Coordinates of C-alpha atoms in Angstrom, one line a residue:
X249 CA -48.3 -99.2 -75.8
X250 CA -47.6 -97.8 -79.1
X251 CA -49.2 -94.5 -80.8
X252 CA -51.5 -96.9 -83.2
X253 CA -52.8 -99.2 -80.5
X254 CA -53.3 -95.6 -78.1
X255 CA -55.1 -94.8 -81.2
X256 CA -57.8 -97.5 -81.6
X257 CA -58.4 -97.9 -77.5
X258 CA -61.9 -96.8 -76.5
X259 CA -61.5 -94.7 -73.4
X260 CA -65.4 -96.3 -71.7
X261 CA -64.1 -99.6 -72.5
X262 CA -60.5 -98.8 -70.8
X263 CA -62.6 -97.5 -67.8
X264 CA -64.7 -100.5 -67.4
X265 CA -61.9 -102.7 -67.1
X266 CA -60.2 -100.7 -64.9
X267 CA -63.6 -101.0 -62.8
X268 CA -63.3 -105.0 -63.4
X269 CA -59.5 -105.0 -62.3
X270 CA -60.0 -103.2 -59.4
X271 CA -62.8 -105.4 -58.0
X272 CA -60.5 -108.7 -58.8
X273 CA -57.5 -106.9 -57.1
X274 CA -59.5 -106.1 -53.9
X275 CA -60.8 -109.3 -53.6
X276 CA -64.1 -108.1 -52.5
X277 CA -67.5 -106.2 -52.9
X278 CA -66.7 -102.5 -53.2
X279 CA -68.9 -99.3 -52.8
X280 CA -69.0 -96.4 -55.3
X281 CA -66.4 -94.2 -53.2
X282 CA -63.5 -97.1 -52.9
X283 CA -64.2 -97.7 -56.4
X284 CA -63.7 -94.4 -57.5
X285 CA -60.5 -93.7 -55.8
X286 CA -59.0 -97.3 -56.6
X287 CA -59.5 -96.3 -60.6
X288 CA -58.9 -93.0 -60.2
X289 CA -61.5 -91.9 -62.7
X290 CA -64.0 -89.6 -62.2
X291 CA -67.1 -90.6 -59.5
X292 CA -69.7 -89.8 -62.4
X293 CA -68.2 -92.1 -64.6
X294 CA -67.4 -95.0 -62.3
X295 CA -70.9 -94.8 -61.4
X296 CA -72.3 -94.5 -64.8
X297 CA -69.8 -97.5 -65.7
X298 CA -71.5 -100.1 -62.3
X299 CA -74.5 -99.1 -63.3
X300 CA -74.2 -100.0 -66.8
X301 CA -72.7 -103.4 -65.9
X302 CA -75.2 -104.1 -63.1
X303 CA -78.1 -104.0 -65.9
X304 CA -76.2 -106.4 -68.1
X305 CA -75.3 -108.8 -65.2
X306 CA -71.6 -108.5 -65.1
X307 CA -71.9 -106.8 -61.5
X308 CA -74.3 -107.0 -58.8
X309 CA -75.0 -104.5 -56.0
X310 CA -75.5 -105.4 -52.7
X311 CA -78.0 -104.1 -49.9
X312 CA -75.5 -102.1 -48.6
X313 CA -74.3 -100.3 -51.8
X314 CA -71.2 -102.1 -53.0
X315 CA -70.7 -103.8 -55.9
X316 CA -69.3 -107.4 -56.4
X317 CA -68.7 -110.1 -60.4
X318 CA -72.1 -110.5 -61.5
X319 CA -73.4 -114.3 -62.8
X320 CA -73.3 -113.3 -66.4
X321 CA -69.3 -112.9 -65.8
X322 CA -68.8 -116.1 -65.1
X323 CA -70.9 -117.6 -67.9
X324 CA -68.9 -115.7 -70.0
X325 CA -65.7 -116.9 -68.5
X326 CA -67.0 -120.6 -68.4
X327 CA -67.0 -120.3 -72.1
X328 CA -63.0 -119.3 -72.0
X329 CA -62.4 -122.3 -69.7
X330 CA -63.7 -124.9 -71.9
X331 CA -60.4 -125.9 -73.7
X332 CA -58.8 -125.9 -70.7
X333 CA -60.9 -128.0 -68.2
X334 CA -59.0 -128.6 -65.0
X335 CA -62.3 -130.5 -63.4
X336 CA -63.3 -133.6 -64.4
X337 CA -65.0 -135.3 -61.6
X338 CA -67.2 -133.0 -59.1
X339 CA -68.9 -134.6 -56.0
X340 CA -72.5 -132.6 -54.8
X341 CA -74.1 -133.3 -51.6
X342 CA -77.3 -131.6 -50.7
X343 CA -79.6 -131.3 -47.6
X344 CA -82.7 -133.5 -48.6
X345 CA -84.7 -133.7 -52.2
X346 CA -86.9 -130.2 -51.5
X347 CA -87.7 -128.8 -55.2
X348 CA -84.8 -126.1 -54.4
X349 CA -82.6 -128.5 -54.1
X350 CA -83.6 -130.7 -56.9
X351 CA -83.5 -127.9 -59.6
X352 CA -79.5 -127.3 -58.6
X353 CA -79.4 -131.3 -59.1
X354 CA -80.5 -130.9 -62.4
X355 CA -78.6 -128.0 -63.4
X356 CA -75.2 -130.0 -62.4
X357 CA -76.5 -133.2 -64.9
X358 CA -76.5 -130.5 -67.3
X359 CA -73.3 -128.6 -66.9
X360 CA -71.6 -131.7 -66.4
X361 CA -72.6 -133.1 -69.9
X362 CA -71.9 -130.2 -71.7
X363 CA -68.4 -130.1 -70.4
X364 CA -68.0 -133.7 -70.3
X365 CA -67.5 -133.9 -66.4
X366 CA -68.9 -136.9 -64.0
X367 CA -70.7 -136.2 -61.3
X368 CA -71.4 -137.7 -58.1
X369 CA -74.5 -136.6 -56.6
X370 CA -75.9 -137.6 -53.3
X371 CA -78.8 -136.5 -50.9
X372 CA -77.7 -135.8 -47.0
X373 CA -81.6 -136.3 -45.8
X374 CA -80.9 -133.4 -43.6
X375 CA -78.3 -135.4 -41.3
X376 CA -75.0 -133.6 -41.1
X377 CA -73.5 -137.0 -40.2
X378 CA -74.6 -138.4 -43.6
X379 CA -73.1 -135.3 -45.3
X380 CA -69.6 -135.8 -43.4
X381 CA -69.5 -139.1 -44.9
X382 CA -70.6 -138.0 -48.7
X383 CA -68.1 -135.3 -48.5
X384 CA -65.7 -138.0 -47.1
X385 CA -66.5 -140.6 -50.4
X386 CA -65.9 -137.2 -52.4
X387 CA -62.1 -137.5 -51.2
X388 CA -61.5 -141.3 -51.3
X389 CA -62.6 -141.3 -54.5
X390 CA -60.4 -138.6 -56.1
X391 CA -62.9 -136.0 -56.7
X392 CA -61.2 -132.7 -58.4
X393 CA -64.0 -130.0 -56.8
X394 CA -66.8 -130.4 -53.8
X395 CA -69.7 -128.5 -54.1
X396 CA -71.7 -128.8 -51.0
X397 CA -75.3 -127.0 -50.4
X398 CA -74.8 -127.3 -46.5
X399 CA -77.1 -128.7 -43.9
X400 CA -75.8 -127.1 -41.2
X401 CA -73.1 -123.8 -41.9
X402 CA -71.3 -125.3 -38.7
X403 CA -70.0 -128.9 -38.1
X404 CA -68.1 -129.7 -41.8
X405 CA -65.2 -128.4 -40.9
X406 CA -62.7 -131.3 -39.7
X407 CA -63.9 -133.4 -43.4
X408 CA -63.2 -130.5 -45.5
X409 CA -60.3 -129.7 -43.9
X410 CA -59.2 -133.1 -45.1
X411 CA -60.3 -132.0 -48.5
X412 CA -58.1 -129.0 -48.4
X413 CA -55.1 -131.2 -47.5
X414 CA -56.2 -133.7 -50.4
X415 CA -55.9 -130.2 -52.4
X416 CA -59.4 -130.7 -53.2
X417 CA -61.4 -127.1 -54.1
X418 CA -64.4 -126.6 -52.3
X419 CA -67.1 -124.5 -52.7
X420 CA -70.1 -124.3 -50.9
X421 CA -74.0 -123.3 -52.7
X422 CA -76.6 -121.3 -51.5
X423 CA -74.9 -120.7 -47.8
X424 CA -71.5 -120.4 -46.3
X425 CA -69.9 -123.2 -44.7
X426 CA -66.5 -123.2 -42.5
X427 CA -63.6 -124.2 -44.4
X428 CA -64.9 -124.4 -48.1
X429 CA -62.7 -122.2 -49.9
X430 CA -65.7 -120.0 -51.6
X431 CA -69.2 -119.4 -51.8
X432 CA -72.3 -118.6 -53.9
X433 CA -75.6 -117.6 -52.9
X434 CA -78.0 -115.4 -52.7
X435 CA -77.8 -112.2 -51.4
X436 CA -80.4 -113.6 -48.5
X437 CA -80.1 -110.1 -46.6
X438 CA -81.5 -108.3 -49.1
X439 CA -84.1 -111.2 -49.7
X440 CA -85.7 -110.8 -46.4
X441 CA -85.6 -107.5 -46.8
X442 CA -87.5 -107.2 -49.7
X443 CA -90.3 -109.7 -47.9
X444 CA -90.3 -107.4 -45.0
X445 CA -91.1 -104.6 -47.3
X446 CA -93.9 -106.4 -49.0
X447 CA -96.0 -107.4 -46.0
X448 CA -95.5 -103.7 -44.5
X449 CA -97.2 -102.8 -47.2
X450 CA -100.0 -105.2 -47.2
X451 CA -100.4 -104.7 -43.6
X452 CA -100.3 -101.2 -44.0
X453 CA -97.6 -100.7 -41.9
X454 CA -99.0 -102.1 -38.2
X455 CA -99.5 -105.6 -36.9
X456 CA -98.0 -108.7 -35.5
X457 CA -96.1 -110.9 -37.7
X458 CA -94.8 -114.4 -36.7
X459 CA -91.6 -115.7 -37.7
X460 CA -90.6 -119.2 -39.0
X461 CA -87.6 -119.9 -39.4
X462 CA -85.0 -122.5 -41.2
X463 CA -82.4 -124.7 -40.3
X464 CA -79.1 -123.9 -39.1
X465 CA -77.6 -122.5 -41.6
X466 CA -76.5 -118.8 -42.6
X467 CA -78.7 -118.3 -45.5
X468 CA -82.1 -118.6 -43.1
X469 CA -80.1 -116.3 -40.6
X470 CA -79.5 -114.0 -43.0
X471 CA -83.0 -113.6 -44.1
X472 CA -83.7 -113.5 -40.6
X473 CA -81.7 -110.1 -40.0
X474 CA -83.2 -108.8 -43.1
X475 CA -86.5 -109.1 -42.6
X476 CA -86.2 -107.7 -38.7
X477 CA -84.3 -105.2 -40.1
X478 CA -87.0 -103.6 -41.9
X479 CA -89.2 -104.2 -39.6
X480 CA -87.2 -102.2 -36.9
X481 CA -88.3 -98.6 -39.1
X482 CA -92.1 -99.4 -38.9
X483 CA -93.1 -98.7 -35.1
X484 CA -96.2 -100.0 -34.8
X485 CA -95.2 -103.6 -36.0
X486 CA -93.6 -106.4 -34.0
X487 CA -92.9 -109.8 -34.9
X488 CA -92.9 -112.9 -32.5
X489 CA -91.4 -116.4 -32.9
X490 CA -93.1 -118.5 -34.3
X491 CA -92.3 -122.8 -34.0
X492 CA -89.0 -123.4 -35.9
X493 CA -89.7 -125.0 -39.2
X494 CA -86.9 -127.4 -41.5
X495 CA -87.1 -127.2 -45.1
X496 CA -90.3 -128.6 -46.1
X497 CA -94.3 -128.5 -46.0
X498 CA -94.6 -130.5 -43.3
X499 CA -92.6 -128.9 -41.2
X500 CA -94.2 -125.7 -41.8
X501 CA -97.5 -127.4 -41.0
X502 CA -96.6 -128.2 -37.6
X503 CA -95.0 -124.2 -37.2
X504 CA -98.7 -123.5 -38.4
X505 CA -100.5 -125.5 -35.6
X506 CA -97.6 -124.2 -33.4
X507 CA -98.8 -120.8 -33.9
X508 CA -102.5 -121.0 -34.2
X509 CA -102.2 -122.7 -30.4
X510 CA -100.2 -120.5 -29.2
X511 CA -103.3 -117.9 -29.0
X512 CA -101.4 -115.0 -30.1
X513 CA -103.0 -112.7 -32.7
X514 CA -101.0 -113.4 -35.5
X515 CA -101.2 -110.7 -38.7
X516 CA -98.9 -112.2 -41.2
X517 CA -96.6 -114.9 -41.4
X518 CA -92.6 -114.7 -42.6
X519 CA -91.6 -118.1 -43.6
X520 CA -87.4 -119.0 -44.2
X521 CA -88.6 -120.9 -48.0
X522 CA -91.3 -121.5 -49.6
X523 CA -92.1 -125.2 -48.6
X524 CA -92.7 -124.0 -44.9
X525 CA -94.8 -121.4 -46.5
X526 CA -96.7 -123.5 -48.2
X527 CA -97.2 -125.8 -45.0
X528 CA -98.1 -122.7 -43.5
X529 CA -100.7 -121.8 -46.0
X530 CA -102.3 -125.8 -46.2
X531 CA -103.1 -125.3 -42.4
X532 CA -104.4 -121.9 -42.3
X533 CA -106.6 -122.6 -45.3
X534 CA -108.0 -125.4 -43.4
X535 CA -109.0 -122.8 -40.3
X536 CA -109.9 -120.4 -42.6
X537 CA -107.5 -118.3 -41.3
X538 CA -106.7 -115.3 -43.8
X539 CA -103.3 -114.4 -42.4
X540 CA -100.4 -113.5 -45.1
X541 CA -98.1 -115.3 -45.8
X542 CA -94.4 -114.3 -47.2
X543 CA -91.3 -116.6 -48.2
X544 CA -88.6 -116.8 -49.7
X545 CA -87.5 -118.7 -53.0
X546 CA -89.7 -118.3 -55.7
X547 CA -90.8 -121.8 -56.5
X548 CA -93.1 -123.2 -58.8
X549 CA -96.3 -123.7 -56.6
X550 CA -95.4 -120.6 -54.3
X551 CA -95.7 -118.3 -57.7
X552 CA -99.1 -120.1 -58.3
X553 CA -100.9 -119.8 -55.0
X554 CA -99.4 -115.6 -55.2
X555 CA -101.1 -115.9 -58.8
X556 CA -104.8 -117.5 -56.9
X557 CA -104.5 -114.6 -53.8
X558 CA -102.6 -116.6 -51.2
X559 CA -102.2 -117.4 -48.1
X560 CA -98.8 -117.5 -50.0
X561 CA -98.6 -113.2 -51.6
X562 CA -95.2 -113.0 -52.1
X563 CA -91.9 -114.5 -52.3
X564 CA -88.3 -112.9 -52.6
X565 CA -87.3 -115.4 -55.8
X566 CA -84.1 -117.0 -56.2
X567 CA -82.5 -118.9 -59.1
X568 CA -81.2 -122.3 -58.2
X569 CA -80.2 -122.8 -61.6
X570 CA -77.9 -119.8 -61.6
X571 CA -76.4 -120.5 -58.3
X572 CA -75.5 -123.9 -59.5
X573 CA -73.8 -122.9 -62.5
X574 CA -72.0 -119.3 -60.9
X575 CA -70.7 -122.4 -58.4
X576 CA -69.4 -124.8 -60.6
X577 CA -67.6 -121.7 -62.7
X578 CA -66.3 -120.9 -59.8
X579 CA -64.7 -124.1 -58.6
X580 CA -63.2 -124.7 -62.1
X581 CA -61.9 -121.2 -61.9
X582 CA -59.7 -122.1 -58.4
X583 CA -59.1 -125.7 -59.2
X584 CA -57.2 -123.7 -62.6
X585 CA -55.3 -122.3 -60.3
X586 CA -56.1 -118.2 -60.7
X587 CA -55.9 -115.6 -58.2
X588 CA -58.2 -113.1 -59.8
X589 CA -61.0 -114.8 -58.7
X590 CA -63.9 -113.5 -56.4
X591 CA -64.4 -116.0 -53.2
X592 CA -67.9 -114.8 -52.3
X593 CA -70.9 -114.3 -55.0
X594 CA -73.6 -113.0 -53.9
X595 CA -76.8 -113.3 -56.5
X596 CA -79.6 -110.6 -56.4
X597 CA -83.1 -112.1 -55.2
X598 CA -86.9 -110.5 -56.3
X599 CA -89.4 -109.8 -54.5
X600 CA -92.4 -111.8 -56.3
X601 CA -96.3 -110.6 -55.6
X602 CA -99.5 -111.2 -58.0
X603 CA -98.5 -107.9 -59.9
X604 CA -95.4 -109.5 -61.2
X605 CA -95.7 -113.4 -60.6
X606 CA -97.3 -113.9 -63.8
X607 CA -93.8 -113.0 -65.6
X608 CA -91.7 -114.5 -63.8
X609 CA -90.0 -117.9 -65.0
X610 CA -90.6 -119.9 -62.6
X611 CA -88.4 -123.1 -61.7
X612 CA -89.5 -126.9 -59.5

């Protein structure tokens, strides 16, 4: 570097990317300490620096402290790509046409006609088999990237491992799946966390709260472990199984009848989305059962029955929009062939309650 361009370099900026470069070159989230000694710069300023970038969406922090590429990086790096697209045909299969879903459906349409991509979309009606064989068409027909939203996080692995050998990137949405080559989701951890903490609160710390969980898939788990997580540091709660719900109303209406005949005093209710919530909610407003409710996903009708006073009080919001697009980026970004690119995006969720529904943007 020459004494002019030494000159005109501004030493936050120089620090930032050497924050940024350090991330790509580990491959992986990062806390503040492996950071700070991978850069070599000063703690205070490292922190100063994530912190800074965290606010404006180019980083994300984790429940357990670290740091990973934030969505706003990639929409800024979507815009570099555009001259020179390496995707032009993308195949998305989904678990069944649940407003979630449908909102990522929409978001491909419109990424795909902005960047003049065709897209083959197609519903797996919550068979794996059916999703096998979409993922299967996918590589018949010469698709450049797979994005799959999975309907089970085990049981694709012997199709996309027929992908791979097609050299076919794969990336999976909203939960991992063996043998896609990345993912994006939601940090679902931290999601059920934050749910955990709200109904605490509401129950003021003690009472019994049934579970309802998902399908198979890693994204339910993970909310799961959150949620009993925070549950373990209040000892005068306890939760209980509740019936096993899938993915939409219905099914959390039978969890609901499940529950209410199982006898048990139930005090609150954690449901794996929001369309078992609300399933949950239809039935207990029926037995004029005032038990709250908390979910996960931040839908359309979940933020207006927290906005009315429930059953449904709160739901740990994601963005299906953002997921789609972060997904997409990141497919075009290994089909382009780089190596400085993160495998694992993990988007921050919020925890949604009347106090703050009424803000939010809401999506289905």
């Amino acid at each position: 570097m020459t004494p002019s361009e030494k000159k005109h370099r501004v030493p936050a900026v120089s620090r930032t990317a050497l924050v940024l470069d350090a991330l790509t070159a580990a491959g992986r989230p990062c806390g503040l300490a492996e950071l700070t000694a991978l850069t070599g710069a000063p703690k205070s300023s490292v922190l100063g620096i994530c912190r800074a970038l965290t606010e404006e969406r180019l980083l994300t922090r984790g429940i357990d402290g670290t740091y990973a590429f934030g969505p706003r990086l990639y929409e800024l790096a979507s815009m570099a790509r555009t001259q020179s697209q390496t995707v032009r045909r993308v195949g998305f299969t989904y678990p069944e046409n649940e407003p979630f879903f449908l909102a990522e459906c929409r978001r491909l349409g419109e990424e795909a006609r902005a960047r003049g991509i065709q897209v083959d979309i197609r519903c797996a009606n919550r068979s794996a088999a059916n999703q096998t064989n979409d993922i299967a068409d996918f590589i018949d027909a010469g698709v450049d990237l797979i994005l799959v939203e999975p309907v089970v996080s085990d049981g694709l692995v012997d199709v996309l491992s027929k992908a791979k050998a097609a050299h076919i990137t794969v990336v999976a949405v909203g939960s991992s799946t063996a043998g896609a080559d990345a993912v994006v989701a939601t940090d679902n951890t931290k999601a059920g966390a934050l749910a955990a903490g709200l109904i605490a609160r509401v129950l003021g710390g003690k009472g019994t709260v049934a579970l309802v969980d998902g399908i198979a898939i890693t994204a339910n788990a993970d909310r799961m472990s959150g949620f009993l997580g925070v549950m373990a540091e209040y000892p005068n709660m306890r939760t209980v199984i509740g019936a096993p719900g899938a993915l939409n109303e219905e099914s959390g209406e039978s969890a609901a009848r499940e529950i209410l005949k199982s006898g048990e005093a139930i005090d609150g209710i954690f449901a794996a989305n929001d369309q078992i919530g609300l399933g949950i909610a239809k039935v207990l407003a029926e037995e004029r059962k005032p038990v709250p409710i908390v979910a996960v996903d931040g839908a359309r009708q979940a933020v207006e029955q927290i906005l009315a006073g429930g059953p449904l009080i709160g739901s740990a919001a994601q963005d299906p929009q953002r997921l789609l697009s972060v997904a997409l980026e990141l497919g075009v970004a290994l089909r382009s062939g780089s190596g400085r690119v993160q495998r694992a995006v993990f988007l921050p969720p919020q925890i949604l309650d009347r106090n703050n529904a009424k803000d939010y943007e809401t999506w289905g």
